Amino acid sequence: MSKTNLKSLTLNQLEEFMKQIAEPTYRAKQVFKWIYKGETQFEKMTDLPRNLIKKLNERAYISIIGKYKKHESTLDGTIKYVFLLEDGNMVESVKMMYSYGITACISSQVGCPMGCTFCASAEGGMVRNLTWWEMADEILAIERDSGDKVSRVVVMGSGEPLLNYDELIRFLNVLHNPNAFNMSFRRITVSTCGIVPEIYRLADEGIPITLAVSLHAPNDEIRSSLMPINRRYPILQLLDACKYYIMKTNRRITFEYALISGINDDEKCAHELSNLLRDMLCHVNLIPLNPVKGKTFKRSKPSQVRRFEKILSANGISATVRRELGSDIQAACGQLRRSLLMR
Ligand code: SAH
């Protein structure tokens, strides 16, 4: 008889499991809570009777994501983890320290199908979706390693979360669940390259997370040259979906804009972007492009970054330059990739 991985079960499914093994359903919640405290051994679940522990050991286990490699930044203490999944695939996650605590940057897919020209995650294409509990496991593993709780989550690692929609929603719900991570939706950010129909769907979901949209250009010509998805869902369609999201959730959207020297960083672009976003409840995160091995794009000079920010601000657009973390260990935005055993 193959054993059931209890970590892959929702609370409802765990209740079903308890019924099947002739146990009262309230045991499910006890075990569920232990799983999200990071416990993987039934013996250590102190509120379970001995006979149940024995039964669980015979029929079940709690998987544990294998920490494969850990790289620590000497610049800012950011840690990049390369985790080994049960099927041998690997996925990268990042732990960042802020004054308010730990922010975890989580990957949603092994690889990424989007093909953005400036991003390392696109190399090697898409391998598979992560399940909701593998995403939860990225957080549990970071908590286990740091001995501290993660207080914010950004789904900004490799992959396009809105193409893994159902698992993403299950993951967000377990983050929010008081018996699991008990995290306010307001501490969660999901970033998308702009999958328009799924932005509408997310808006109707009624969960007040922060949506971040990777914009990176003020017009279709530049955006299509950088991001293939723009040919499918051009900017005006994307912004309509964003406006709907804002209207439904009353939440401010974050637009990510990587500044690439000579491509999207001149004054004309700054004005064009201002016109595009005028009167929208939004914030622009400017990210001086992070270098990616094998790519020719260059980051904008600091003076150019400041000028761009100034123009947006003068036009009434809220904008800040994102603090760069973990760049010495290839852990910054756009530097996460599909890790291979060989590297
Ligand atoms: N697929 C989602 C989630 C990835 S989030 C999305 O596209 O939003 C990763 C963020 O880093 C995205 O905003 C992405 O556009 C940005 N990024 C990618 N490569 C980058 C680079 N070289 N420098 C700075 N930001 C980059």
Tab-separated table of N, CA and C in Angstrom, residues 196-341:
chain	number	residue	atom	x	y	z
A	196	VAL	N	-4.667	38.561	-19.358
A	196	VAL	CA	-5.863	39.388	-19.174
A	196	VAL	C	-7.090	38.636	-18.637
A	197	PRO	N	-7.504	37.517	-19.228
A	197	PRO	CA	-8.723	36.868	-18.715
A	197	PRO	C	-8.594	36.451	-17.254
A	198	GLU	N	-7.398	36.071	-16.862
A	198	GLU	CA	-7.202	35.623	-15.471
A	198	GLU	C	-7.163	36.801	-14.489
A	199	ILE	N	-6.830	37.981	-14.987
A	199	ILE	CA	-6.885	39.161	-14.109
A	199	ILE	C	-8.348	39.454	-13.770
A	200	TYR	N	-9.236	39.318	-14.772
A	200	TYR	CA	-10.680	39.491	-14.504
A	200	TYR	C	-11.159	38.444	-13.500
A	201	ARG	N	-10.697	37.225	-13.708
A	201	ARG	CA	-11.121	36.134	-12.827
A	201	ARG	C	-10.666	36.383	-11.386
A	202	LEU	N	-9.432	36.828	-11.263
A	202	LEU	CA	-8.877	37.107	-9.935
A	202	LEU	C	-9.639	38.252	-9.261
A	203	ALA	N	-9.998	39.237	-10.059
A	203	ALA	CA	-10.749	40.380	-9.514
A	203	ALA	C	-12.069	39.911	-8.904
A	204	ASP	N	-12.678	38.907	-9.520
A	204	ASP	CA	-13.982	38.410	-9.054
A	204	ASP	C	-13.860	37.424	-7.895
A	205	GLU	N	-12.644	37.069	-7.536
A	205	GLU	CA	-12.398	36.060	-6.516
A	205	GLU	C	-12.682	36.595	-5.107
A	206	GLY	N	-12.623	37.913	-4.963
A	206	GLY	CA	-12.904	38.516	-3.658
A	206	GLY	C	-11.810	38.312	-2.625
A	207	ILE	N	-10.562	38.202	-3.071
A	207	ILE	CA	-9.464	38.112	-2.104
A	207	ILE	C	-8.539	39.322	-2.288
A	208	PRO	N	-8.443	40.130	-1.233
A	208	PRO	CA	-7.757	41.430	-1.380
A	208	PRO	C	-6.234	41.363	-1.326
A	209	ILE	N	-5.626	40.563	-2.204
A	209	ILE	CA	-4.168	40.562	-2.303
A	209	ILE	C	-3.738	41.769	-3.144
A	210	THR	N	-2.439	42.037	-3.171
A	210	THR	CA	-1.930	43.076	-4.064
A	210	THR	C	-1.563	42.432	-5.391
A	211	LEU	N	-2.031	43.046	-6.466
A	211	LEU	CA	-1.670	42.555	-7.790
A	211	LEU	C	-0.522	43.407	-8.317
A	212	ALA	N	0.526	42.754	-8.785
A	212	ALA	CA	1.621	43.469	-9.430
A	212	ALA	C	1.599	43.067	-10.901
A	213	VAL	N	1.775	44.033	-11.768
A	213	VAL	CA	1.732	43.747	-13.199
A	213	VAL	C	3.058	44.175	-13.823
A	214	SER	N	3.696	43.251	-14.518
A	214	SER	CA	4.964	43.557	-15.170
A	214	SER	C	4.674	44.303	-16.464
A	215	LEU	N	4.877	45.613	-16.434
A	215	LEU	CA	4.513	46.432	-17.591
A	215	LEU	C	5.738	46.662	-18.490
A	216	HIS	N	6.742	47.281	-17.956
A	216	HIS	CA	8.062	47.415	-18.587
A	216	HIS	C	8.115	48.255	-19.858
A	217	ALA	N	6.972	48.765	-20.326
A	217	ALA	CA	7.015	49.608	-21.523
A	217	ALA	C	5.737	50.443	-21.577
A	218	PRO	N	5.830	51.639	-22.197
A	218	PRO	CA	4.652	52.509	-22.244
A	218	PRO	C	3.848	52.351	-23.530
A	219	ASN	N	4.314	51.525	-24.462
A	219	ASN	CA	3.536	51.344	-25.697
A	219	ASN	C	3.727	49.923	-26.234
A	220	ASP	N	2.826	49.559	-27.159
A	220	ASP	CA	2.820	48.179	-27.659
A	220	ASP	C	4.087	47.831	-28.429
A	221	GLU	N	4.626	48.824	-29.122
A	221	GLU	CA	5.801	48.518	-29.946
A	221	GLU	C	6.960	48.022	-29.075
A	222	ILE	N	7.253	48.791	-28.023
A	222	ILE	CA	8.368	48.389	-27.148
A	222	ILE	C	7.989	47.139	-26.352
A	223	ARG	N	6.750	47.125	-25.850
A	223	ARG	CA	6.382	46.001	-24.980
A	223	ARG	C	6.396	44.678	-25.742
A	224	SER	N	5.895	44.709	-26.979
A	224	SER	CA	5.883	43.463	-27.757
A	224	SER	C	7.295	42.980	-28.065
A	225	SER	N	8.224	43.936	-28.195
A	225	SER	CA	9.597	43.519	-28.493
A	225	SER	C	10.266	42.876	-27.268
A	226	LEU	N	9.760	43.204	-26.073
A	226	LEU	CA	10.354	42.654	-24.847
A	226	LEU	C	9.594	41.444	-24.323
A	227	MET	N	8.259	41.505	-24.479
A	227	MET	CA	7.403	40.497	-23.859
A	227	MET	C	6.414	39.932	-24.885
A	228	PRO	N	6.620	38.697	-25.327
A	228	PRO	CA	5.759	38.095	-26.340
A	228	PRO	C	4.264	38.121	-25.961
A	229	ILE	N	3.953	38.080	-24.680
A	229	ILE	CA	2.548	38.047	-24.252
A	229	ILE	C	1.785	39.294	-24.718
A	230	ASN	N	2.538	40.375	-24.971
A	230	ASN	CA	1.868	41.617	-25.376
A	230	ASN	C	1.211	41.512	-26.752
A	231	ARG	N	1.674	40.557	-27.555
A	231	ARG	CA	1.041	40.395	-28.872
A	231	ARG	C	-0.335	39.778	-28.704
A	232	ARG	N	-0.495	38.993	-27.667
A	232	ARG	CA	-1.793	38.380	-27.387
A	232	ARG	C	-2.706	39.354	-26.640
A	233	TYR	N	-2.166	40.005	-25.626
A	233	TYR	CA	-2.956	40.949	-24.827
A	233	TYR	C	-2.248	42.292	-24.784
A	234	PRO	N	-2.537	43.150	-25.771
A	234	PRO	CA	-1.852	44.442	-25.834
A	234	PRO	C	-2.185	45.353	-24.645
A	235	ILE	N	-1.412	46.422	-24.535
A	235	ILE	CA	-1.442	47.271	-23.334
A	235	ILE	C	-2.836	47.776	-22.962
A	236	LEU	N	-3.599	48.261	-23.944
A	236	LEU	CA	-4.894	48.845	-23.558
A	236	LEU	C	-5.839	47.800	-22.991
A	237	GLN	N	-5.789	46.595	-23.556
A	237	GLN	CA	-6.594	45.498	-22.983
A	237	GLN	C	-6.144	45.172	-21.567
A	238	LEU	N	-4.826	45.183	-21.398
A	238	LEU	CA	-4.259	44.879	-20.080
A	238	LEU	C	-4.701	45.936	-19.060
A	239	LEU	N	-4.625	47.202	-19.473
A	239	LEU	CA	-4.996	48.262	-18.523
A	239	LEU	C	-6.491	48.248	-18.211
A	240	ASP	N	-7.299	47.863	-19.186
A	240	ASP	CA	-8.742	47.712	-18.904
A	240	ASP	C	-8.968	46.665	-17.820
A	241	ALA	N	-8.241	45.551	-17.934
A	241	ALA	CA	-8.364	44.490	-16.923
A	241	ALA	C	-7.895	45.010	-15.566
A	242	CYS	N	-6.807	45.801	-15.576
A	242	CYS	CA	-6.292	46.365	-14.312
A	242	CYS	C	-7.319	47.298	-13.687
A	243	LYS	N	-7.973	48.108	-14.523
A	243	LYS	CA	-8.986	49.036	-14.003
A	243	LYS	C	-10.148	48.266	-13.388
A	244	TYR	N	-10.515	47.175	-14.025
A	244	TYR	CA	-11.576	46.330	-13.479
A	244	TYR	C	-11.139	45.760	-12.125
A	245	TYR	N	-9.895	45.329	-12.051
A	245	TYR	CA	-9.359	44.770	-10.800
A	245	TYR	C	-9.437	45.810	-9.675
A	246	ILE	N	-9.051	47.033	-10.012
A	246	ILE	CA	-9.059	48.109	-9.006
A	246	ILE	C	-10.492	48.405	-8.579
A	247	MET	N	-11.391	48.458	-9.567
A	247	MET	CA	-12.787	48.768	-9.281
A	247	MET	C	-13.387	47.701	-8.352
A	248	LYS	N	-13.093	46.448	-8.633
A	248	LYS	CA	-13.678	45.354	-7.848
A	248	LYS	C	-13.063	45.225	-6.457
A	249	THR	N	-11.750	45.461	-6.352
A	249	THR	CA	-11.076	45.165	-5.079
A	249	THR	C	-10.750	46.416	-4.278
A	250	ASN	N	-10.794	47.562	-4.950
A	250	ASN	CA	-10.392	48.806	-4.314
A	250	ASN	C	-8.929	48.759	-3.848
A	251	ARG	N	-8.137	47.927	-4.483
A	251	ARG	CA	-6.727	47.800	-4.127
A	251	ARG	C	-5.873	48.492	-5.179
A	252	ARG	N	-4.801	49.095	-4.708
A	252	ARG	CA	-3.863	49.749	-5.614
A	252	ARG	C	-3.034	48.700	-6.347
A	253	ILE	N	-2.891	48.850	-7.642
A	253	ILE	CA	-2.061	47.917	-8.418
A	253	ILE	C	-0.620	48.435	-8.460
A	254	THR	N	0.320	47.498	-8.417
A	254	THR	CA	1.720	47.886	-8.602
A	254	THR	C	2.128	47.557	-10.030
A	255	PHE	N	2.704	48.520	-10.714
A	255	PHE	CA	3.268	48.232	-12.029
A	255	PHE	C	4.782	48.127	-11.904
A	256	GLU	N	5.315	47.016	-12.402
A	256	GLU	CA	6.768	46.858	-12.386
A	256	GLU	C	7.326	47.329	-13.721
A	257	TYR	N	8.372	48.091	-13.629
A	257	TYR	CA	8.962	48.658	-14.849
A	257	TYR	C	10.475	48.556	-14.730
A	258	ALA	N	11.051	47.582	-15.438
A	258	ALA	CA	12.506	47.411	-15.422
A	258	ALA	C	13.106	48.432	-16.382
A	259	LEU	N	14.035	49.221	-15.897
A	259	LEU	CA	14.634	50.252	-16.751
A	259	LEU	C	15.833	49.686	-17.501
A	260	ILE	N	15.687	49.651	-18.822
A	260	ILE	CA	16.711	49.062	-19.687
A	260	ILE	C	17.318	50.177	-20.533
A	261	SER	N	18.607	50.307	-20.440
A	261	SER	CA	19.283	51.425	-21.086
A	261	SER	C	18.999	51.475	-22.590
A	262	GLY	N	18.535	52.639	-23.036
A	262	GLY	CA	18.320	52.858	-24.468
A	262	GLY	C	17.097	52.162	-25.033
A	263	ILE	N	16.340	51.447	-24.208
A	263	ILE	CA	15.184	50.706	-24.716
A	263	ILE	C	13.870	51.339	-24.247
A	264	ASN	N	13.768	51.585	-22.939
A	264	ASN	CA	12.482	52.062	-22.408
A	264	ASN	C	12.676	53.132	-21.344
A	265	ASP	N	13.843	53.806	-21.367
A	265	ASP	CA	14.171	54.665	-20.219
A	265	ASP	C	14.334	56.138	-20.567
A	266	ASP	N	13.904	56.568	-21.768
A	266	ASP	CA	14.101	57.991	-22.056
A	266	ASP	C	12.909	58.828	-21.569
A	267	GLU	N	13.044	60.144	-21.736
A	267	GLU	CA	12.024	61.048	-21.196
A	267	GLU	C	10.685	60.849	-21.888
A	268	LYS	N	10.762	60.533	-23.186
A	268	LYS	CA	9.526	60.307	-23.943
A	268	LYS	C	8.752	59.139	-23.327
A	269	CYS	N	9.471	58.084	-23.003
A	269	CYS	CA	8.822	56.918	-22.375
A	269	CYS	C	8.202	57.297	-21.043
A	270	ALA	N	8.919	58.118	-20.262
A	270	ALA	CA	8.407	58.509	-18.940
A	270	ALA	C	7.100	59.291	-19.081
A	271	HIS	N	7.044	60.178	-20.086
A	271	HIS	CA	5.806	60.953	-20.288
A	271	HIS	C	4.687	60.056	-20.809
A	272	GLU	N	5.054	59.185	-21.738
A	272	GLU	CA	4.054	58.272	-22.300
A	272	GLU	C	3.455	57.388	-21.193
A	273	LEU	N	4.328	56.900	-20.313
A	273	LEU	CA	3.876	56.061	-19.201
A	273	LEU	C	2.958	56.859	-18.276
A	274	SER	N	3.323	58.114	-18.019
A	274	SER	CA	2.494	58.963	-17.155
A	274	SER	C	1.094	59.111	-17.738
A	275	ASN	N	1.020	59.338	-19.049
A	275	ASN	CA	-0.301	59.501	-19.678
A	275	ASN	C	-1.120	58.231	-19.584
A	276	LEU	N	-0.425	57.109	-19.735
A	276	LEU	CA	-1.094	55.813	-19.709
A	276	LEU	C	-1.726	55.544	-18.341
A	277	LEU	N	-1.019	55.922	-17.287
A	277	LEU	CA	-1.442	55.537	-15.929
A	277	LEU	C	-2.163	56.651	-15.170
A	278	ARG	N	-2.300	57.796	-15.829
A	278	ARG	CA	-2.936	58.929	-15.165
A	278	ARG	C	-4.298	58.521	-14.598
A	279	ASP	N	-4.588	58.985	-13.403
A	279	ASP	CA	-5.889	58.749	-12.759
A	279	ASP	C	-6.141	57.295	-12.375
A	280	MET	N	-5.127	56.460	-12.447
A	280	MET	CA	-5.324	55.085	-11.996
A	280	MET	C	-4.823	54.948	-10.575
A	281	LEU	N	-5.495	54.116	-9.769
A	281	LEU	CA	-5.033	53.847	-8.406
A	281	LEU	C	-3.862	52.858	-8.514
A	282	CYS	N	-2.647	53.421	-8.626
A	282	CYS	CA	-1.508	52.521	-8.872
A	282	CYS	C	-0.197	53.088	-8.350
A	283	HIS	N	0.786	52.234	-8.336
A	283	HIS	CA	2.125	52.641	-7.927
A	283	HIS	C	3.105	52.019	-8.928
A	284	VAL	N	4.127	52.771	-9.293
A	284	VAL	CA	5.102	52.214	-10.233
A	284	VAL	C	6.387	51.862	-9.482
A	285	ASN	N	6.795	50.618	-9.629
A	285	ASN	CA	8.050	50.156	-9.063
A	285	ASN	C	9.094	50.155	-10.158
A	286	LEU	N	10.047	51.053	-10.064
A	286	LEU	CA	11.092	51.096	-11.085
A	286	LEU	C	12.226	50.171	-10.654
A	287	ILE	N	12.632	49.295	-11.549
A	287	ILE	CA	13.688	48.331	-11.230
A	287	ILE	C	14.813	48.496	-12.240
A	288	PRO	N	15.932	49.115	-11.836
A	288	PRO	CA	17.056	49.148	-12.787
A	288	PRO	C	17.371	47.701	-13.181
A	289	LEU	N	17.357	47.426	-14.456
A	289	LEU	CA	17.472	46.048	-14.948
A	289	LEU	C	18.595	45.283	-14.257
A	290	ASN	N	18.291	44.100	-13.804
A	290	ASN	CA	19.326	43.244	-13.226
A	290	ASN	C	20.012	42.465	-14.338
A	291	PRO	N	21.333	42.394	-14.260
A	291	PRO	CA	22.043	41.690	-15.331
A	291	PRO	C	21.730	40.198	-15.329
A	292	VAL	N	21.553	39.661	-16.508
A	292	VAL	CA	21.319	38.230	-16.663
A	292	VAL	C	22.389	37.707	-17.607
A	293	LYS	N	23.047	36.658	-17.175
A	293	LYS	CA	24.135	36.077	-17.977
A	293	LYS	C	23.675	35.769	-19.390
A	294	GLY	N	24.458	36.136	-20.361
A	294	GLY	CA	24.137	35.791	-21.736
A	294	GLY	C	23.180	36.762	-22.423
A	295	LYS	N	22.745	37.819	-21.710
A	295	LYS	CA	21.841	38.795	-22.320
A	295	LYS	C	22.592	40.109	-22.519
A	296	THR	N	22.257	40.797	-23.594
A	296	THR	CA	23.014	42.008	-23.902
A	296	THR	C	22.397	43.268	-23.280
A	297	PHE	N	21.155	43.178	-22.822
A	297	PHE	CA	20.520	44.370	-22.252
A	297	PHE	C	21.336	44.943	-21.102
A	298	LYS	N	21.346	46.292	-21.041
A	298	LYS	CA	22.083	46.948	-19.948
A	298	LYS	C	21.112	47.728	-19.072
A	299	ARG	N	21.460	47.832	-17.804
A	299	ARG	CA	20.604	48.626	-16.928
A	299	ARG	C	20.818	50.114	-17.169
A	300	SER	N	19.798	50.889	-16.873
A	300	SER	CA	19.901	52.333	-17.047
A	300	SER	C	20.851	52.914	-16.008
A	301	LYS	N	21.485	54.015	-16.381
A	301	LYS	CA	22.393	54.695	-15.439
A	301	LYS	C	21.566	55.298	-14.306
A	302	PRO	N	22.172	55.417	-13.108
A	302	PRO	CA	21.439	55.994	-11.972
A	302	PRO	C	20.822	57.355	-12.291
A	303	SER	N	21.536	58.196	-13.056
A	303	SER	CA	20.992	59.526	-13.364
A	303	SER	C	19.723	59.393	-14.219
A	304	GLN	N	19.737	58.411	-15.112
A	304	GLN	CA	18.579	58.187	-15.975
A	304	GLN	C	17.393	57.671	-15.150
A	305	VAL	N	17.708	56.795	-14.196
A	305	VAL	CA	16.671	56.256	-13.312
A	305	VAL	C	16.016	57.390	-12.534
A	306	ARG	N	16.866	58.281	-11.995
A	306	ARG	CA	16.332	59.409	-11.200
A	306	ARG	C	15.471	60.320	-12.064
A	307	ARG	N	15.926	60.570	-13.292
A	307	ARG	CA	15.167	61.442	-14.178
A	307	ARG	C	13.797	60.821	-14.481
A	308	PHE	N	13.801	59.538	-14.736
A	308	PHE	CA	12.552	58.831	-15.060
A	308	PHE	C	11.571	58.934	-13.886
A	309	GLU	N	12.089	58.698	-12.695
A	309	GLU	CA	11.247	58.754	-11.498
A	309	GLU	C	10.688	60.161	-11.294
A	310	LYS	N	11.551	61.151	-11.524
A	310	LYS	CA	11.139	62.555	-11.338
A	310	LYS	C	9.993	62.925	-12.268
A	311	ILE	N	10.111	62.481	-13.518
A	311	ILE	CA	9.063	62.823	-14.488
A	311	ILE	C	7.737	62.196	-14.069
A	312	LEU	N	7.777	60.940	-13.652
A	312	LEU	CA	6.540	60.292	-13.203
A	312	LEU	C	5.949	61.067	-12.025
A	313	SER	N	6.790	61.382	-11.049
A	313	SER	CA	6.307	62.088	-9.859
A	313	SER	C	5.719	63.443	-10.239
A	314	ALA	N	6.432	64.165	-11.110
A	314	ALA	CA	5.936	65.484	-11.527
A	314	ALA	C	4.590	65.362	-12.219
A	315	ASN	N	4.342	64.227	-12.859
A	315	ASN	CA	3.062	64.011	-13.536
A	315	ASN	C	2.016	63.383	-12.606
A	316	GLY	N	2.360	63.328	-11.323
A	316	GLY	CA	1.374	62.846	-10.345
A	316	GLY	C	1.281	61.332	-10.245
A	317	ILE	N	2.279	60.633	-10.770
A	317	ILE	CA	2.260	59.166	-10.692
A	317	ILE	C	3.160	58.736	-9.530
A	318	SER	N	2.608	57.961	-8.616
A	318	SER	CA	3.405	57.507	-7.480
A	318	SER	C	4.429	56.473	-7.954
A	319	ALA	N	5.697	56.727	-7.661
A	319	ALA	CA	6.755	55.830	-8.170
A	319	ALA	C	7.923	55.770	-7.202
A	320	THR	N	8.508	54.599	-7.080
A	320	THR	CA	9.730	54.458	-6.282
A	320	THR	C	10.688	53.524	-7.022
A	321	VAL	N	11.955	53.638	-6.672
A	321	VAL	CA	12.949	52.739	-7.249
A	321	VAL	C	13.099	51.570	-6.291
A	322	ARG	N	12.941	50.380	-6.805
A	322	ARG	CA	12.999	49.203	-5.932
A	322	ARG	C	14.419	48.956	-5.445
A	323	ARG	N	14.498	48.696	-4.141
A	323	ARG	CA	15.789	48.358	-3.555
A	323	ARG	C	16.239	47.024	-4.119
A	324	GLU	N	17.490	46.978	-4.504
A	324	GLU	CA	17.972	45.738	-5.119
A	324	GLU	C	18.531	44.818	-4.036
A	325	LEU	N	18.023	43.600	-3.972
A	325	LEU	CA	18.494	42.653	-2.969
A	325	LEU	C	19.030	41.393	-3.640
A	326	GLY	N	20.109	40.881	-3.098
A	326	GLY	CA	20.592	39.570	-3.519
A	326	GLY	C	21.179	39.490	-4.917
A	327	SER	N	21.630	40.638	-5.460
A	327	SER	CA	22.108	40.577	-6.844
A	327	SER	C	23.432	39.803	-6.962
A	328	ASP	N	24.203	39.751	-5.861
A	328	ASP	CA	25.492	39.042	-5.947
A	328	ASP	C	25.317	37.523	-5.991
A	329	ILE	N	24.102	37.049	-5.646
A	329	ILE	CA	23.877	35.597	-5.683
A	329	ILE	C	22.820	35.252	-6.738
A	330	GLN	N	22.631	36.153	-7.688
A	330	GLN	CA	21.642	35.922	-8.757
A	330	GLN	C	20.260	35.637	-8.172
A	331	ALA	N	19.883	36.455	-7.160
A	331	ALA	CA	18.589	36.247	-6.515
A	331	ALA	C	17.653	37.417	-6.741
A	332	ALA	N	18.096	38.426	-7.498
A	332	ALA	CA	17.257	39.606	-7.691
A	332	ALA	C	16.206	39.334	-8.776
A	333	CYS	N	15.279	40.298	-8.954
A	333	CYS	CA	14.194	40.138	-9.931
A	333	CYS	C	14.752	39.701	-11.272
A	334	GLY	N	14.169	38.684	-11.832
A	334	GLY	CA	14.537	38.260	-13.173
A	334	GLY	C	15.789	37.403	-13.223
A	335	GLN	N	16.382	37.147	-12.048
A	335	GLN	CA	17.617	36.346	-12.072
A	335	GLN	C	17.392	34.896	-11.664
A	336	LEU	N	16.158	34.566	-11.276
A	336	LEU	CA	15.898	33.181	-10.896
A	336	LEU	C	15.698	32.348	-12.153
A	337	ARG	N	16.255	31.191	-12.136
A	337	ARG	CA	16.153	30.348	-13.317
A	337	ARG	C	15.872	28.930	-12.894
A	338	ARG	N	15.631	28.120	-13.899
A	338	ARG	CA	15.439	26.710	-13.659
A	338	ARG	C	16.808	26.131	-13.359
A	339	SER	N	16.986	25.663	-12.142
A	339	SER	CA	18.293	25.131	-11.786
A	339	SER	C	18.431	23.724	-12.314
A	340	LEU	N	19.594	23.387	-12.715
A	340	LEU	CA	19.842	22.040	-13.213
A	340	LEU	C	20.823	21.363	-12.274
A	341	LEU	N	20.675	20.071	-12.153
A	341	LEU	CA	21.570	19.299	-11.273
A	341	LEU	C	23.036	19.556	-11.610
